[in-house]
Amino acid sequence: MDVKSRNYLLMNRQALEKDIKTSYIMDRMISDEVLTLQEEERVKQQNTQKERAAMLINIILTKDNNSYRSFYNALLHEGYRDLAALLQDGIPAISSGNGKSSMDGMTSYVKTVLCEGGVPQRPVVFVTRPKLVDAIKQKLCCLGSDPGWVTVYGMAGCGKTVLTAEALRDHQLLEDYFPGGVHWISVGKQDKAGLLIKLQNLCSRLEHDSTLSQRPPLNIEEAKDRLRLLMLRKYPRSLLILDDIWDSWVLKAFDNQCQVLITSRDRSVTDAVAGNKYEVHVESGLGHEKGLEILSLFVNMKISELPEQANCLVRECKGSPLVISLIGALLRDFPSRWEYYLKQLQNKQFKRIRKSSSYDYEALDEAMSISVEQLNDNYKDYYKDLSVLPKDVKVPTKVLCILWDMETEEVEDILQEFVNKSLLFCDRNGKSFHYYLHDLQLDFLTEKNRNQLQELHKNIVNQYKKYYKLNTPVPSQEDCMYWYNFLAYHMAGANMQKELRDLMFSLDWIKAKTELVGPAHLIHEYVEYSSILDQKDSTVRENFQEFLSLNGHLLGRQPFPDIIQLGLCQPETSEVYQQAKLYAQRETGTFYLEWINKKSLKNLYRLVVRPHRDAVYHACFSKDRQRIASCGADKTLQVFKAESGERLLEISAHDDEILCCAFSADGEFVATCSADKKVKIWNSRTGQRKCVYEEHSEQVNCCQFNNRSGQYLLATCSNDTFIKLWDLNKKYCRNTMMGHENSVNHCRFSPNDEYVASCSTDGTVKLWEARSGNELKSIEIKDFFKNADEQPDDVEVLVKCCSWSRNGDMILVVAKNKLLLFDVKTCGLLSQVIISHHSTIQYCDFCPGDELVAVALSHCSVELWNIKSLSKVAYCRGHMSWVHCVTFSPDGSLFLTSSDDQTIRIWETKKVCKSSDAVLKSELDVVFHNGEVMILAIYNQKHLQLINGNTDSVIMQTAAPESPISCCCLSEDLKFAAFGQESGTIKVLQLLDGKVLKSQEAYRTSVQHCQFTSDCQTLISSAHDSVIQVWNWQLSECVFLRGHKEAIKDFRLLENSKLLSWSFDGTVKVWNIATGNAEKDFACHGGAVLSCAVSPDGSKFSSTSADKTAKIWSFESSSVLHELKSHEACVRCCTFSPNNKLLATGDDKGEIRIWDILTGALLHFCSPVTVDEGEPTHGGWVTDLSFSPDSKMLVSSGGFLKWWNVTTGESLQTFYTNGTNLKSIHVSPNFKVYVTVDNLGILYVLQKL
């Protein structure tokens, strides 16, 4: 670099480092070929913007004048005009001689050498591929001054010739390594006569200035000798380029100790010659952006102005430079044929993509078929077999060994022949080889052998059946994954209906496949092959598809659930249930459960997926409803199919939690924003990052694209109080909207894209004009929250979210627990509704039909409201934790919800709107009587229901009392029931007719527990205080048990009118309920006592506590026998075994321990195998435990139900409830019936099979 230019850079370095953002500047410098990709990576590795700028300037200082010019031009183009002005006087003058030409960047020396050597000129449309060009240059340098061969190889049309010619346009390379010049000869497919003519022409060219003109050589040997002498004597240190070599015998004519570069489709072509050998593999894949760039240059349009078909065309070209160039040249001549050529490519009409360039073959199919024709006949048949390989799949050698019934070595030899001729690609991954075809090669083969495809598919299925017989592949076999992924594909391709049905409707196959690859691919296959599977009846296929769709979040996790047990939870009419039942009856040694009251449950969602390993903060549909994008706390962006949940993309997108994601209107891009303060734009199909915006100074909460296709505008909002509007085509912030005084939580474009609405923690919603960024209106939402005195509420009103009506006339706003609907023109409140008194609204979305609004709530549920009638239409339960987001599909037929429970659920709007919202409270009582299961449950907090668990029928339901019901109990003779209310009232009623017999206003707080004595005459109860009431309801007499200092946790009746109670004060007391006196007082724990159990012989009791310990006590001596200390969390429950030898304890970490009562020794640790980043197997707390009568089994409740082998501590079975947080489990005396309720209010009556 000139001293003057260098001084200007150093002089202005401080200003440059302070202001420039390097990413776009580097893009321009790379396209100018003055900066390498490795240097770009060095800059990106720096931590701060300033450090990145400093590193870039350091690199430029080591380079030449062209780097200075490129940097200056990049500053101008990227809007740094003031900084460019500082460098203007330091721009070096362009010298003649070796200076760069302003037209094409070549020195006159290079032009002369290439012109004399016959090197082809750049194509009219040329897009650089710097990595490959650099690789060719590097291999040429490796030759040094020694003779040798550089082979540039790749499939037809991958750009070998153009890239080789481009590598030679390097002044330094030619001057330092090939001062004798370069000599290019296009060889092609030749016979001996043709080759001789080529050699004669080359010799003639090299002798052109010789004083003695010689006759042309008469044969190849003579030509070879003459060429050797010429290269040795007249052109030492020159390079010979042989373009398009097909046969190795041709090379022998040029094997004369000189430096040669060849281009070929056949990698092995140099095997027949001696000398040093170097290879450059030209991969056929151009990036999507490069493809668009080529098209735009051909048709002379900006990339942003290209029609919608351009993206599809580039995708269909499969990255082939030849195909993109052919299409581009055709479009230049016929600018209106975008749709036509797209259809030709989609329909594989390669003959119609005809020559419109300097390429040697008339049409695309000819270019590909000529390579195949070079194979001998046997090999052609083997190559034809590859016509049925799936696209984009690397096939293990073992698959082709099975197909051809050959040994591995034989198969590898055949395939290597294809690889050498660039007809196949090989991925050598460790010991095993995997093979694949380029998409265009596969398209060509498929089209060529269209009439034989069915037979070819049939052959591969038959060979599989012959090899595996009745077995299935096991994971240790290298071909295992191929068959699980593609056996159904081959059966469908062969139209083998019976075989496909037998496979897809087999629980064994489903179990094996889902354990390996999860359920999404299977769901996709049910959809894809439905026309074959449904030829007799669609019901069976629908049964299996629904089974996988609704259990996908369980089947995708470790430890893998028992698929037979999941199948037993399906409706009894389902083929899945019937297969599972047969299987369970055959497996005599395995523990299975029948859910006997499942008929009443209707699934309202159609798909449950678990794409993330942490909370899912946002999810949205693409405009065509085919794809869903999601993001969350695991810092990844996921894109998957809406129909099946099959993953299309997984991107580690940010350095912190991703808070929002959004599809562009045409579905081409996905935007993400994060707590790392960045906004990023991704290609939604390839996962390539398009750009990064770093102008927000705090976390970015929301990002939303505009609604119209063609123009890419993105609105983002942040805790920095700003909303920013970005133009993707221009890569800069178009407007910054300032006006909020606190964090901006949400923003959305109006349907016509003229306005942007924003919601803020400052209590306002603001409307902005999108074009100018000016604030139009502001609505003070906090004014609509008043306290009892009609004064503004002092509590901060955080406005969470807003949603526009379809016509843009109304806007829906969410704050705290209210929905507010405003008229956009007047800002007047049209209506408001309080959604819930117990939880806050997290998100809302208008259904495209305008009447329905979906609301996500913090207490795990979603509600649909009719905004016109202000009535709740549906209550959607299913999530196990906070719901962060709810979004309708563009047509309103579906909506999705995302939650802290790591799942996304897709619901059918119509189905949900027809459902009821019946919910049972988790407090219930169960009596097992003469083989019948009688359940007393609290229904919707208002009614008592007596349910026959065997028949799932409601025997009795009470009228709604004046206050919600909080607890209930049954008498042992099933004549009476009692319930406590939140108001503190207790009532006793007659079960025969539901008539209230007695009522007492017992407490001032909500009643927590109630229980009849065995004679049914007395009711014992406790509330949120320290007093227990013993109420003889028949005599209307009441005894109060006072002594605890804090609230009662629970109590238990003992024999002889005794009662055991335990409290949050850490004590346990024994009471005489006749006198009301405390007979024994145990100071058990430093923390709250959470549970107690009494030994079967009545001599001992155990206590567990929040202090992480359990203790065993003697009633007689009032002393502690054993302190059990190994728990790492609150010990929440305990139970003694019927044989009086064991105690089981469960804690809040999901762990269960079994202890020896006699010694206090720990016998077993019921193993929570941890899954997915430490999630406990019990899904949280262990809340209840019960032994079997023989003390050999244990059942526990928590996040779900588990059965354990007491002797080994191993899990025997898991029953996954729809919800979670099971508070208790009621077990029949024979240990065959189990009753519980989950946090969604669903009742489970389970019977051991």
PDB file of N, CA and C in Angstrom, residues 675-719:
ATOM      1  N   ALA A 675     -32.836 -11.628  24.108  1.00  0.00           N
ATOM      2  CA  ALA A 675     -32.325 -10.894  25.263  1.00  0.00           C
ATOM      3  C   ALA A 675     -30.875 -10.470  25.050  1.00  0.00           C
ATOM      4  N   ASP A 676     -30.220 -10.997  23.987  1.00  0.00           N
ATOM      5  CA  ASP A 676     -28.836 -10.577  23.700  1.00  0.00           C
ATOM      6  C   ASP A 676     -28.778  -9.246  22.934  1.00  0.00           C
ATOM      7  N   LYS A 677     -29.953  -8.580  22.775  1.00  0.00           N
ATOM      8  CA  LYS A 677     -30.091  -7.241  22.163  1.00  0.00           C
ATOM      9  C   LYS A 677     -30.029  -7.258  20.638  1.00  0.00           C
ATOM     10  N   LYS A 678     -29.980  -8.452  20.043  1.00  0.00           N
ATOM     11  CA  LYS A 678     -29.827  -8.547  18.590  1.00  0.00           C
ATOM     12  C   LYS A 678     -31.121  -8.991  17.922  1.00  0.00           C
ATOM     13  N   VAL A 679     -31.255  -8.579  16.668  1.00  0.00           N
ATOM     14  CA  VAL A 679     -32.326  -9.052  15.790  1.00  0.00           C
ATOM     15  C   VAL A 679     -31.633  -9.742  14.620  1.00  0.00           C
ATOM     16  N   LYS A 680     -32.086 -10.940  14.275  1.00  0.00           N
ATOM     17  CA  LYS A 680     -31.443 -11.668  13.176  1.00  0.00           C
ATOM     18  C   LYS A 680     -32.499 -12.135  12.181  1.00  0.00           C
ATOM     19  N   ILE A 681     -32.104 -12.146  10.915  1.00  0.00           N
ATOM     20  CA  ILE A 681     -32.985 -12.598   9.835  1.00  0.00           C
ATOM     21  C   ILE A 681     -32.376 -13.855   9.231  1.00  0.00           C
ATOM     22  N   TRP A 682     -33.217 -14.893   9.071  1.00  0.00           N
ATOM     23  CA  TRP A 682     -32.754 -16.191   8.584  1.00  0.00           C
ATOM     24  C   TRP A 682     -33.537 -16.589   7.344  1.00  0.00           C
ATOM     25  N   ASN A 683     -32.863 -17.282   6.428  1.00  0.00           N
ATOM     26  CA  ASN A 683     -33.580 -17.912   5.333  1.00  0.00           C
ATOM     27  C   ASN A 683     -34.343 -19.093   5.923  1.00  0.00           C
ATOM     28  N   SER A 684     -35.671 -19.095   5.761  1.00  0.00           N
ATOM     29  CA  SER A 684     -36.505 -20.064   6.480  1.00  0.00           C
ATOM     30  C   SER A 684     -36.367 -21.479   5.933  1.00  0.00           C
ATOM     31  N   ARG A 685     -35.735 -21.627   4.757  1.00  0.00           N
ATOM     32  CA  ARG A 685     -35.606 -22.972   4.179  1.00  0.00           C
ATOM     33  C   ARG A 685     -34.201 -23.536   4.333  1.00  0.00           C
ATOM     34  N   THR A 686     -33.201 -22.662   4.211  1.00  0.00           N
ATOM     35  CA  THR A 686     -31.810 -23.153   4.287  1.00  0.00           C
ATOM     36  C   THR A 686     -31.194 -22.938   5.667  1.00  0.00           C
ATOM     37  N   GLY A 687     -31.773 -22.020   6.464  1.00  0.00           N
ATOM     38  CA  GLY A 687     -31.200 -21.717   7.770  1.00  0.00           C
ATOM     39  C   GLY A 687     -30.040 -20.748   7.707  1.00  0.00           C
ATOM     40  N   GLN A 688     -29.733 -20.238   6.505  1.00  0.00           N
ATOM     41  CA  GLN A 688     -28.631 -19.263   6.371  1.00  0.00           C
ATOM     42  C   GLN A 688     -29.035 -17.930   6.988  1.00  0.00           C
ATOM     43  N   ARG A 689     -28.072 -17.322   7.655  1.00  0.00           N
ATOM     44  CA  ARG A 689     -28.345 -16.007   8.238  1.00  0.00           C
ATOM     45  C   ARG A 689     -28.218 -14.935   7.163  1.00  0.00           C
ATOM     46  N   LYS A 690     -29.248 -14.126   7.031  1.00  0.00           N
ATOM     47  CA  LYS A 690     -29.227 -13.065   6.016  1.00  0.00           C
ATOM     48  C   LYS A 690     -28.594 -11.801   6.571  1.00  0.00           C
ATOM     49  N   CYS A 691     -29.017 -11.407   7.778  1.00  0.00           N
ATOM     50  CA  CYS A 691     -28.422 -10.199   8.368  1.00  0.00           C
ATOM     51  C   CYS A 691     -28.650 -10.158   9.873  1.00  0.00           C
ATOM     52  N   VAL A 692     -27.881  -9.294  10.520  1.00  0.00           N
ATOM     53  CA  VAL A 692     -27.976  -9.080  11.972  1.00  0.00           C
ATOM     54  C   VAL A 692     -28.118  -7.592  12.217  1.00  0.00           C
ATOM     55  N   TYR A 693     -29.069  -7.230  13.074  1.00  0.00           N
ATOM     56  CA  TYR A 693     -29.238  -5.823  13.458  1.00  0.00           C
ATOM     57  C   TYR A 693     -28.881  -5.680  14.933  1.00  0.00           C
ATOM     58  N   GLU A 694     -28.013  -4.713  15.225  1.00  0.00           N
ATOM     59  CA  GLU A 694     -27.512  -4.577  16.601  1.00  0.00           C
ATOM     60  C   GLU A 694     -27.706  -3.171  17.147  1.00  0.00           C
ATOM     61  N   GLU A 695     -28.757  -2.498  16.723  1.00  0.00           N
ATOM     62  CA  GLU A 695     -28.924  -1.092  17.140  1.00  0.00           C
ATOM     63  C   GLU A 695     -29.687  -0.928  18.447  1.00  0.00           C
ATOM     64  N   HIS A 696     -30.445  -1.946  18.886  1.00  0.00           N
ATOM     65  CA  HIS A 696     -31.109  -1.844  20.187  1.00  0.00           C
ATOM     66  C   HIS A 696     -30.073  -1.975  21.294  1.00  0.00           C
ATOM     67  N   SER A 697     -30.277  -1.250  22.377  1.00  0.00           N
ATOM     68  CA  SER A 697     -29.292  -1.278  23.459  1.00  0.00           C
ATOM     69  C   SER A 697     -29.709  -2.157  24.628  1.00  0.00           C
ATOM     70  N   GLU A 698     -30.939  -2.684  24.586  1.00  0.00           N
ATOM     71  CA  GLU A 698     -31.388  -3.632  25.614  1.00  0.00           C
ATOM     72  C   GLU A 698     -32.127  -4.774  24.937  1.00  0.00           C
ATOM     73  N   GLN A 699     -32.633  -5.713  25.747  1.00  0.00           N
ATOM     74  CA  GLN A 699     -33.251  -6.903  25.157  1.00  0.00           C
ATOM     75  C   GLN A 699     -34.390  -6.522  24.216  1.00  0.00           C
ATOM     76  N   VAL A 700     -34.496  -7.284  23.123  1.00  0.00           N
ATOM     77  CA  VAL A 700     -35.525  -7.021  22.111  1.00  0.00           C
ATOM     78  C   VAL A 700     -36.670  -7.999  22.361  1.00  0.00           C
ATOM     79  N   ASN A 701     -37.860  -7.454  22.636  1.00  0.00           N
ATOM     80  CA  ASN A 701     -38.977  -8.275  23.111  1.00  0.00           C
ATOM     81  C   ASN A 701     -39.842  -8.869  22.009  1.00  0.00           C
ATOM     82  N   CYS A 702     -39.923  -8.179  20.880  1.00  0.00           N
ATOM     83  CA  CYS A 702     -40.876  -8.612  19.857  1.00  0.00           C
ATOM     84  C   CYS A 702     -40.371  -8.224  18.471  1.00  0.00           C
ATOM     85  N   CYS A 703     -40.669  -9.058  17.484  1.00  0.00           N
ATOM     86  CA  CYS A 703     -40.379  -8.719  16.092  1.00  0.00           C
ATOM     87  C   CYS A 703     -41.562  -9.167  15.239  1.00  0.00           C
ATOM     88  N   GLN A 704     -41.986  -8.326  14.303  1.00  0.00           N
ATOM     89  CA  GLN A 704     -43.132  -8.636  13.444  1.00  0.00           C
ATOM     90  C   GLN A 704     -42.871  -8.117  12.036  1.00  0.00           C
ATOM     91  N   PHE A 705     -43.070  -8.966  11.037  1.00  0.00           N
ATOM     92  CA  PHE A 705     -42.989  -8.534   9.641  1.00  0.00           C
ATOM     93  C   PHE A 705     -44.286  -7.855   9.227  1.00  0.00           C
ATOM     94  N   ASN A 706     -44.177  -7.049   8.153  1.00  0.00           N
ATOM     95  CA  ASN A 706     -45.395  -6.486   7.560  1.00  0.00           C
ATOM     96  C   ASN A 706     -46.192  -7.603   6.877  1.00  0.00           C
ATOM     97  N   ASN A 707     -47.430  -7.279   6.476  1.00  0.00           N
ATOM     98  CA  ASN A 707     -48.360  -8.321   6.014  1.00  0.00           C
ATOM     99  C   ASN A 707     -48.339  -8.571   4.508  1.00  0.00           C
ATOM    100  N   ARG A 708     -47.746  -7.654   3.753  1.00  0.00           N
ATOM    101  CA  ARG A 708     -47.769  -7.801   2.293  1.00  0.00           C
ATOM    102  C   ARG A 708     -46.497  -8.427   1.777  1.00  0.00           C
ATOM    103  N   SER A 709     -46.648  -9.320   0.784  1.00  0.00           N
ATOM    104  CA  SER A 709     -45.465  -9.949   0.167  1.00  0.00           C
ATOM    105  C   SER A 709     -44.741  -8.937  -0.713  1.00  0.00           C
ATOM    106  N   GLY A 710     -43.462  -9.184  -0.925  1.00  0.00           N
ATOM    107  CA  GLY A 710     -42.692  -8.350  -1.857  1.00  0.00           C
ATOM    108  C   GLY A 710     -41.862  -7.309  -1.158  1.00  0.00           C
ATOM    109  N   GLN A 711     -42.443  -6.671  -0.137  1.00  0.00           N
ATOM    110  CA  GLN A 711     -41.681  -5.657   0.606  1.00  0.00           C
ATOM    111  C   GLN A 711     -41.377  -6.241   1.975  1.00  0.00           C
ATOM    112  N   TYR A 712     -40.105  -6.255   2.348  1.00  0.00           N
ATOM    113  CA  TYR A 712     -39.722  -6.858   3.623  1.00  0.00           C
ATOM    114  C   TYR A 712     -39.485  -5.764   4.659  1.00  0.00           C
ATOM    115  N   LEU A 713     -40.507  -5.457   5.435  1.00  0.00           N
ATOM    116  CA  LEU A 713     -40.359  -4.514   6.540  1.00  0.00           C
ATOM    117  C   LEU A 713     -40.510  -5.279   7.843  1.00  0.00           C
ATOM    118  N   LEU A 714     -39.663  -4.951   8.813  1.00  0.00           N
ATOM    119  CA  LEU A 714     -39.704  -5.631  10.103  1.00  0.00           C
ATOM    120  C   LEU A 714     -39.773  -4.585  11.203  1.00  0.00           C
ATOM    121  N   ALA A 715     -40.742  -4.756  12.113  1.00  0.00           N
ATOM    122  CA  ALA A 715     -40.836  -3.879  13.290  1.00  0.00           C
ATOM    123  C   ALA A 715     -40.285  -4.642  14.486  1.00  0.00           C
ATOM    124  N   THR A 716     -39.452  -3.968  15.300  1.00  0.00           N
ATOM    125  CA  THR A 716     -38.932  -4.582  16.526  1.00  0.00           C
ATOM    126  C   THR A 716     -39.106  -3.602  17.677  1.00  0.00           C
ATOM    127  N   CYS A 717     -39.248  -4.119  18.892  1.00  0.00           N
ATOM    128  CA  CYS A 717     -39.358  -3.228  20.058  1.00  0.00           C
ATOM    129  C   CYS A 717     -38.566  -3.818  21.214  1.00  0.00           C
ATOM    130  N   SER A 718     -38.151  -2.931  22.124  1.00  0.00           N
ATOM    131  CA  SER A 718     -37.126  -3.331  23.088  1.00  0.00           C
ATOM    132  C   SER A 718     -37.347  -2.659  24.441  1.00  0.00           C
ATOM    133  N   ASN A 719     -36.616  -3.170  25.424  1.00  0.00           N
ATOM    134  CA  ASN A 719     -36.605  -2.532  26.743  1.00  0.00           C
ATOM    135  C   ASN A 719     -35.944  -1.161  26.718  1.00  0.00           C
TER     136      ASN A 719
END
